[in-house]
């Protein structure tokens, strides 16, 4: 296989400066506000985004190093395959968060439910569309019994 290169289109600004003791999912960061500052060259790509209440943000987990194929995730004490978790140390350090879109002003988006480290490079933004993106009747594997804990669980540095 050949390598893939992404160029960041912007940066996340959030109150979280340390990966320890921060929310582990957007559901645990309800109301936490941040901004996404895009490179002005991409501002025209934000046209019509204000019609959406949520966005899907793809970003580079820039503070992680290495990975393991089996991990003990924040919401369990049992090892699981990394692809059956949302652990940040992955073969390709790509993060995904569904955030509430508050405003778009020029090349800056104000968002809520931010569970992302300050300074995180943004790879892409997509609109969240419930008809396309929500599957409430699907199975959640081992997370079905622990997902509610994501509302209060904080990171602990195990993936730093």
JSON list of C-alpha atoms in Angstrom, two decimals:
[
{"chain": "A", "resi": 1, "resn": "UNK", "atom": "CA", "xyz": [0.00, 0.00, 0.00]},
{"chain": "A", "resi": 2, "resn": "UNK", "atom": "CA", "xyz": [1.03, 3.57, -0.51]},
{"chain": "A", "resi": 3, "resn": "UNK", "atom": "CA", "xyz": [0.85, 6.35, 2.06]},
{"chain": "A", "resi": 4, "resn": "UNK", "atom": "CA", "xyz": [-1.88, 8.96, 2.21]},
{"chain": "A", "resi": 5, "resn": "UNK", "atom": "CA", "xyz": [-1.18, 12.59, 2.97]},
{"chain": "A", "resi": 6, "resn": "UNK", "atom": "CA", "xyz": [-3.75, 15.00, 4.40]},
{"chain": "A", "resi": 7, "resn": "UNK", "atom": "CA", "xyz": [-3.31, 18.73, 4.74]},
{"chain": "A", "resi": 8, "resn": "UNK", "atom": "CA", "xyz": [-5.14, 20.24, 7.73]},
{"chain": "A", "resi": 9, "resn": "UNK", "atom": "CA", "xyz": [-7.84, 22.74, 6.78]},
{"chain": "A", "resi": 10, "resn": "UNK", "atom": "CA", "xyz": [-8.01, 24.36, 10.21]},
{"chain": "A", "resi": 11, "resn": "UNK", "atom": "CA", "xyz": [-7.55, 24.06, 13.96]},
{"chain": "A", "resi": 12, "resn": "UNK", "atom": "CA", "xyz": [-9.82, 23.27, 16.91]},
{"chain": "A", "resi": 13, "resn": "UNK", "atom": "CA", "xyz": [-9.72, 25.66, 19.87]},
{"chain": "A", "resi": 14, "resn": "UNK", "atom": "CA", "xyz": [-11.12, 24.20, 23.09]},
{"chain": "A", "resi": 15, "resn": "UNK", "atom": "CA", "xyz": [-10.70, 24.53, 26.85]},
{"chain": "A", "resi": 16, "resn": "UNK", "atom": "CA", "xyz": [-8.84, 21.20, 26.96]},
{"chain": "A", "resi": 17, "resn": "UNK", "atom": "CA", "xyz": [-5.05, 21.57, 26.99]},
{"chain": "A", "resi": 18, "resn": "UNK", "atom": "CA", "xyz": [-4.16, 18.19, 28.54]},
{"chain": "A", "resi": 19, "resn": "UNK", "atom": "CA", "xyz": [-5.51, 14.82, 27.34]},
{"chain": "A", "resi": 20, "resn": "UNK", "atom": "CA", "xyz": [-5.98, 13.71, 30.95]},
{"chain": "A", "resi": 21, "resn": "UNK", "atom": "CA", "xyz": [-9.28, 14.45, 32.71]},
{"chain": "A", "resi": 22, "resn": "UNK", "atom": "CA", "xyz": [-11.21, 15.54, 29.64]},
{"chain": "A", "resi": 23, "resn": "UNK", "atom": "CA", "xyz": [-14.47, 14.10, 28.26]},
{"chain": "A", "resi": 24, "resn": "UNK", "atom": "CA", "xyz": [-14.06, 10.88, 26.31]},
{"chain": "A", "resi": 25, "resn": "UNK", "atom": "CA", "xyz": [-16.98, 11.47, 23.93]},
{"chain": "A", "resi": 26, "resn": "UNK", "atom": "CA", "xyz": [-19.10, 14.49, 22.88]},
{"chain": "A", "resi": 27, "resn": "UNK", "atom": "CA", "xyz": [-21.97, 13.19, 25.05]},
{"chain": "A", "resi": 28, "resn": "UNK", "atom": "CA", "xyz": [-19.76, 13.85, 28.08]},
{"chain": "A", "resi": 29, "resn": "UNK", "atom": "CA", "xyz": [-18.98, 17.38, 26.90]},
{"chain": "A", "resi": 30, "resn": "UNK", "atom": "CA", "xyz": [-22.55, 18.71, 26.57]},
{"chain": "A", "resi": 31, "resn": "UNK", "atom": "CA", "xyz": [-22.46, 22.48, 26.40]},
{"chain": "A", "resi": 32, "resn": "UNK", "atom": "CA", "xyz": [-18.65, 22.72, 26.26]},
{"chain": "A", "resi": 33, "resn": "UNK", "atom": "CA", "xyz": [-17.97, 25.43, 23.70]},
{"chain": "A", "resi": 34, "resn": "UNK", "atom": "CA", "xyz": [-15.08, 25.73, 21.31]},
{"chain": "A", "resi": 35, "resn": "UNK", "atom": "CA", "xyz": [-14.23, 27.07, 17.88]},
{"chain": "A", "resi": 36, "resn": "UNK", "atom": "CA", "xyz": [-12.94, 25.68, 14.64]},
{"chain": "A", "resi": 37, "resn": "UNK", "atom": "CA", "xyz": [-10.72, 28.15, 12.86]},
{"chain": "A", "resi": 38, "resn": "UNK", "atom": "CA", "xyz": [-10.41, 27.26, 9.20]},
{"chain": "A", "resi": 39, "resn": "UNK", "atom": "CA", "xyz": [-7.71, 28.47, 6.90]},
{"chain": "A", "resi": 40, "resn": "UNK", "atom": "CA", "xyz": [-9.43, 31.40, 5.14]},
{"chain": "A", "resi": 41, "resn": "UNK", "atom": "CA", "xyz": [-8.79, 29.67, 1.80]},
{"chain": "A", "resi": 42, "resn": "UNK", "atom": "CA", "xyz": [-11.55, 27.20, 2.77]},
{"chain": "A", "resi": 43, "resn": "UNK", "atom": "CA", "xyz": [-14.15, 29.74, 3.99]},
{"chain": "A", "resi": 44, "resn": "UNK", "atom": "CA", "xyz": [-16.23, 29.49, 0.80]},
{"chain": "A", "resi": 45, "resn": "UNK", "atom": "CA", "xyz": [-16.74, 25.80, 1.57]},
{"chain": "A", "resi": 46, "resn": "UNK", "atom": "CA", "xyz": [-18.83, 26.79, 4.61]},
{"chain": "A", "resi": 47, "resn": "UNK", "atom": "CA", "xyz": [-21.62, 28.20, 2.42]},
{"chain": "A", "resi": 48, "resn": "UNK", "atom": "CA", "xyz": [-25.03, 26.81, 3.53]},
{"chain": "A", "resi": 49, "resn": "UNK", "atom": "CA", "xyz": [-23.57, 25.02, 6.57]},
{"chain": "A", "resi": 50, "resn": "UNK", "atom": "CA", "xyz": [-25.61, 27.24, 8.93]},
{"chain": "A", "resi": 51, "resn": "UNK", "atom": "CA", "xyz": [-28.73, 25.29, 7.92]},
{"chain": "A", "resi": 52, "resn": "UNK", "atom": "CA", "xyz": [-27.45, 22.29, 9.89]},
{"chain": "A", "resi": 53, "resn": "UNK", "atom": "CA", "xyz": [-27.66, 21.91, 13.66]},
{"chain": "A", "resi": 54, "resn": "UNK", "atom": "CA", "xyz": [-24.73, 19.46, 13.89]},
{"chain": "A", "resi": 55, "resn": "UNK", "atom": "CA", "xyz": [-21.54, 18.71, 12.02]},
{"chain": "A", "resi": 56, "resn": "UNK", "atom": "CA", "xyz": [-19.28, 15.69, 11.82]},
{"chain": "A", "resi": 57, "resn": "UNK", "atom": "CA", "xyz": [-15.72, 16.77, 12.45]},
{"chain": "A", "resi": 58, "resn": "UNK", "atom": "CA", "xyz": [-12.79, 14.63, 11.32]},
{"chain": "A", "resi": 59, "resn": "UNK", "atom": "CA", "xyz": [-9.46, 15.49, 12.88]},
{"chain": "A", "resi": 60, "resn": "UNK", "atom": "CA", "xyz": [-5.93, 14.27, 13.49]},
{"chain": "A", "resi": 61, "resn": "UNK", "atom": "CA", "xyz": [-5.26, 12.93, 17.01]},
{"chain": "A", "resi": 62, "resn": "UNK", "atom": "CA", "xyz": [-1.96, 14.81, 16.99]},
{"chain": "A", "resi": 63, "resn": "UNK", "atom": "CA", "xyz": [-0.95, 14.11, 20.59]},
{"chain": "A", "resi": 64, "resn": "UNK", "atom": "CA", "xyz": [-1.03, 10.32, 20.35]},
{"chain": "A", "resi": 65, "resn": "UNK", "atom": "CA", "xyz": [1.96, 8.16, 19.54]},
{"chain": "A", "resi": 66, "resn": "UNK", "atom": "CA", "xyz": [1.97, 4.57, 18.40]},
{"chain": "A", "resi": 67, "resn": "UNK", "atom": "CA", "xyz": [-0.87, 2.13, 18.79]},
{"chain": "A", "resi": 68, "resn": "UNK", "atom": "CA", "xyz": [-1.83, -1.31, 20.04]},
{"chain": "A", "resi": 69, "resn": "UNK", "atom": "CA", "xyz": [-4.22, -3.66, 18.30]},
{"chain": "A", "resi": 70, "resn": "UNK", "atom": "CA", "xyz": [-5.76, -4.61, 21.66]},
{"chain": "A", "resi": 71, "resn": "UNK", "atom": "CA", "xyz": [-6.60, -1.91, 24.20]},
{"chain": "A", "resi": 72, "resn": "UNK", "atom": "CA", "xyz": [-8.43, -1.50, 27.48]},
{"chain": "A", "resi": 73, "resn": "UNK", "atom": "CA", "xyz": [-10.81, 1.36, 26.64]},
{"chain": "A", "resi": 74, "resn": "UNK", "atom": "CA", "xyz": [-12.04, 4.02, 29.04]},
{"chain": "A", "resi": 75, "resn": "UNK", "atom": "CA", "xyz": [-15.46, 2.36, 29.36]},
{"chain": "A", "resi": 76, "resn": "UNK", "atom": "CA", "xyz": [-14.32, -1.16, 30.24]},
{"chain": "A", "resi": 77, "resn": "UNK", "atom": "CA", "xyz": [-11.68, -3.14, 32.10]},
{"chain": "A", "resi": 78, "resn": "UNK", "atom": "CA", "xyz": [-11.39, -5.86, 29.45]},
{"chain": "A", "resi": 79, "resn": "UNK", "atom": "CA", "xyz": [-9.10, -5.65, 26.41]},
{"chain": "A", "resi": 80, "resn": "UNK", "atom": "CA", "xyz": [-10.85, -5.22, 23.05]},
{"chain": "A", "resi": 81, "resn": "UNK", "atom": "CA", "xyz": [-9.59, -4.94, 19.49]},
{"chain": "A", "resi": 82, "resn": "UNK", "atom": "CA", "xyz": [-8.77, -1.30, 18.76]},
{"chain": "A", "resi": 83, "resn": "UNK", "atom": "CA", "xyz": [-11.26, -1.28, 15.86]},
{"chain": "A", "resi": 84, "resn": "UNK", "atom": "CA", "xyz": [-14.04, -2.25, 18.30]},
{"chain": "A", "resi": 85, "resn": "UNK", "atom": "CA", "xyz": [-13.24, 0.83, 20.41]},
{"chain": "A", "resi": 86, "resn": "UNK", "atom": "CA", "xyz": [-12.93, 4.58, 20.04]},
{"chain": "A", "resi": 87, "resn": "UNK", "atom": "CA", "xyz": [-9.52, 4.62, 21.68]},
{"chain": "A", "resi": 88, "resn": "UNK", "atom": "CA", "xyz": [-7.34, 7.46, 20.35]},
{"chain": "A", "resi": 89, "resn": "UNK", "atom": "CA", "xyz": [-4.14, 5.45, 19.80]},
{"chain": "A", "resi": 90, "resn": "UNK", "atom": "CA", "xyz": [-4.89, 3.86, 16.43]},
{"chain": "A", "resi": 91, "resn": "UNK", "atom": "CA", "xyz": [-2.93, 2.84, 13.30]},
{"chain": "A", "resi": 92, "resn": "UNK", "atom": "CA", "xyz": [-4.21, 6.05, 11.68]},
{"chain": "A", "resi": 93, "resn": "UNK", "atom": "CA", "xyz": [-4.79, 8.66, 14.37]},
{"chain": "A", "resi": 94, "resn": "UNK", "atom": "CA", "xyz": [-8.10, 9.98, 13.03]},
{"chain": "A", "resi": 95, "resn": "UNK", "atom": "CA", "xyz": [-10.77, 11.26, 15.40]},
{"chain": "A", "resi": 96, "resn": "UNK", "atom": "CA", "xyz": [-14.46, 11.86, 14.75]},
{"chain": "A", "resi": 97, "resn": "UNK", "atom": "CA", "xyz": [-16.88, 13.96, 16.78]},
{"chain": "A", "resi": 98, "resn": "UNK", "atom": "CA", "xyz": [-20.47, 15.00, 16.14]},
{"chain": "A", "resi": 99, "resn": "UNK", "atom": "CA", "xyz": [-20.70, 18.59, 17.36]},
{"chain": "A", "resi": 100, "resn": "UNK", "atom": "CA", "xyz": [-23.53, 21.09, 17.72]},
{"chain": "A", "resi": 101, "resn": "UNK", "atom": "CA", "xyz": [-23.03, 23.98, 15.30]},
{"chain": "A", "resi": 102, "resn": "UNK", "atom": "CA", "xyz": [-23.74, 27.32, 17.01]},
{"chain": "A", "resi": 103, "resn": "UNK", "atom": "CA", "xyz": [-22.53, 29.91, 14.47]},
{"chain": "A", "resi": 104, "resn": "UNK", "atom": "CA", "xyz": [-20.47, 30.36, 11.35]},
{"chain": "A", "resi": 105, "resn": "UNK", "atom": "CA", "xyz": [-18.70, 33.71, 11.04]},
{"chain": "A", "resi": 106, "resn": "UNK", "atom": "CA", "xyz": [-16.26, 34.02, 8.17]},
{"chain": "A", "resi": 107, "resn": "UNK", "atom": "CA", "xyz": [-13.86, 31.09, 8.50]},
{"chain": "A", "resi": 108, "resn": "UNK", "atom": "CA", "xyz": [-14.69, 30.43, 12.17]},
{"chain": "A", "resi": 109, "resn": "UNK", "atom": "CA", "xyz": [-17.27, 27.97, 13.45]},
{"chain": "A", "resi": 110, "resn": "UNK", "atom": "CA", "xyz": [-18.48, 28.12, 17.05]},
{"chain": "A", "resi": 111, "resn": "UNK", "atom": "CA", "xyz": [-19.43, 24.62, 18.22]},
{"chain": "A", "resi": 112, "resn": "UNK", "atom": "CA", "xyz": [-20.63, 22.87, 21.38]},
{"chain": "A", "resi": 113, "resn": "UNK", "atom": "CA", "xyz": [-20.17, 19.40, 22.88]},
{"chain": "A", "resi": 114, "resn": "UNK", "atom": "CA", "xyz": [-16.42, 19.67, 22.24]},
{"chain": "A", "resi": 115, "resn": "UNK", "atom": "CA", "xyz": [-14.39, 16.69, 23.48]},
{"chain": "A", "resi": 116, "resn": "UNK", "atom": "CA", "xyz": [-11.28, 17.61, 21.49]},
{"chain": "A", "resi": 117, "resn": "UNK", "atom": "CA", "xyz": [-7.87, 18.91, 22.58]},
{"chain": "A", "resi": 118, "resn": "UNK", "atom": "CA", "xyz": [-6.98, 22.51, 21.91]},
{"chain": "A", "resi": 119, "resn": "UNK", "atom": "CA", "xyz": [-4.79, 22.87, 18.83]},
{"chain": "A", "resi": 120, "resn": "UNK", "atom": "CA", "xyz": [-6.08, 19.73, 17.12]},
{"chain": "A", "resi": 121, "resn": "UNK", "atom": "CA", "xyz": [-5.69, 19.83, 13.31]},
{"chain": "A", "resi": 122, "resn": "UNK", "atom": "CA", "xyz": [-8.97, 19.56, 11.37]},
{"chain": "A", "resi": 123, "resn": "UNK", "atom": "CA", "xyz": [-9.05, 17.18, 8.40]},
{"chain": "A", "resi": 124, "resn": "UNK", "atom": "CA", "xyz": [-12.65, 17.64, 7.21]},
{"chain": "A", "resi": 125, "resn": "UNK", "atom": "CA", "xyz": [-16.14, 18.85, 8.11]},
{"chain": "A", "resi": 126, "resn": "UNK", "atom": "CA", "xyz": [-19.35, 17.17, 6.98]},
{"chain": "A", "resi": 127, "resn": "UNK", "atom": "CA", "xyz": [-22.97, 18.00, 7.80]},
{"chain": "A", "resi": 128, "resn": "UNK", "atom": "CA", "xyz": [-24.73, 15.63, 10.18]},
{"chain": "A", "resi": 129, "resn": "UNK", "atom": "CA", "xyz": [-27.97, 14.43, 8.56]},
{"chain": "A", "resi": 130, "resn": "UNK", "atom": "CA", "xyz": [-30.18, 12.31, 10.85]},
{"chain": "A", "resi": 131, "resn": "UNK", "atom": "CA", "xyz": [-31.78, 10.51, 7.89]},
{"chain": "A", "resi": 132, "resn": "UNK", "atom": "CA", "xyz": [-28.31, 9.39, 6.75]},
{"chain": "A", "resi": 133, "resn": "UNK", "atom": "CA", "xyz": [-26.30, 9.18, 9.97]},
{"chain": "A", "resi": 134, "resn": "UNK", "atom": "CA", "xyz": [-28.62, 7.93, 12.75]},
{"chain": "A", "resi": 135, "resn": "UNK", "atom": "CA", "xyz": [-29.29, 4.23, 13.21]},
{"chain": "A", "resi": 136, "resn": "UNK", "atom": "CA", "xyz": [-30.84, 4.02, 16.70]},
{"chain": "A", "resi": 137, "resn": "UNK", "atom": "CA", "xyz": [-31.95, 0.38, 16.35]},
{"chain": "A", "resi": 138, "resn": "UNK", "atom": "CA", "xyz": [-28.51, -1.00, 15.52]},
{"chain": "A", "resi": 139, "resn": "UNK", "atom": "CA", "xyz": [-26.33, -3.09, 17.86]},
{"chain": "A", "resi": 140, "resn": "UNK", "atom": "CA", "xyz": [-23.56, -1.44, 19.87]},
{"chain": "A", "resi": 141, "resn": "UNK", "atom": "CA", "xyz": [-21.56, -4.56, 20.75]},
{"chain": "A", "resi": 142, "resn": "UNK", "atom": "CA", "xyz": [-19.78, -4.52, 24.12]},
{"chain": "A", "resi": 143, "resn": "UNK", "atom": "CA", "xyz": [-20.55, -0.78, 24.44]},
{"chain": "A", "resi": 144, "resn": "UNK", "atom": "CA", "xyz": [-24.29, -1.43, 24.76]},
{"chain": "A", "resi": 145, "resn": "UNK", "atom": "CA", "xyz": [-23.94, -2.01, 28.50]},
{"chain": "A", "resi": 146, "resn": "UNK", "atom": "CA", "xyz": [-21.42, 0.78, 29.18]},
{"chain": "A", "resi": 147, "resn": "UNK", "atom": "CA", "xyz": [-22.17, 3.64, 26.77]},
{"chain": "A", "resi": 148, "resn": "UNK", "atom": "CA", "xyz": [-24.15, 5.67, 29.33]},
{"chain": "A", "resi": 149, "resn": "UNK", "atom": "CA", "xyz": [-20.96, 5.97, 31.39]},
{"chain": "A", "resi": 150, "resn": "UNK", "atom": "CA", "xyz": [-19.48, 8.16, 28.63]},
{"chain": "A", "resi": 151, "resn": "UNK", "atom": "CA", "xyz": [-21.58, 11.02, 30.00]},
{"chain": "A", "resi": 152, "resn": "UNK", "atom": "CA", "xyz": [-19.46, 11.21, 33.15]},
{"chain": "A", "resi": 153, "resn": "UNK", "atom": "CA", "xyz": [-16.23, 9.26, 32.50]},
{"chain": "A", "resi": 154, "resn": "UNK", "atom": "CA", "xyz": [-13.08, 11.31, 31.98]},
{"chain": "A", "resi": 155, "resn": "UNK", "atom": "CA", "xyz": [-9.85, 10.37, 30.25]},
{"chain": "A", "resi": 156, "resn": "UNK", "atom": "CA", "xyz": [-7.04, 9.20, 32.48]},
{"chain": "A", "resi": 157, "resn": "UNK", "atom": "CA", "xyz": [-3.87, 9.40, 30.45]},
{"chain": "A", "resi": 158, "resn": "UNK", "atom": "CA", "xyz": [-3.68, 5.72, 29.43]},
{"chain": "A", "resi": 159, "resn": "UNK", "atom": "CA", "xyz": [-3.44, 6.75, 25.76]},
{"chain": "A", "resi": 160, "resn": "UNK", "atom": "CA", "xyz": [-1.07, 9.72, 26.24]}
]
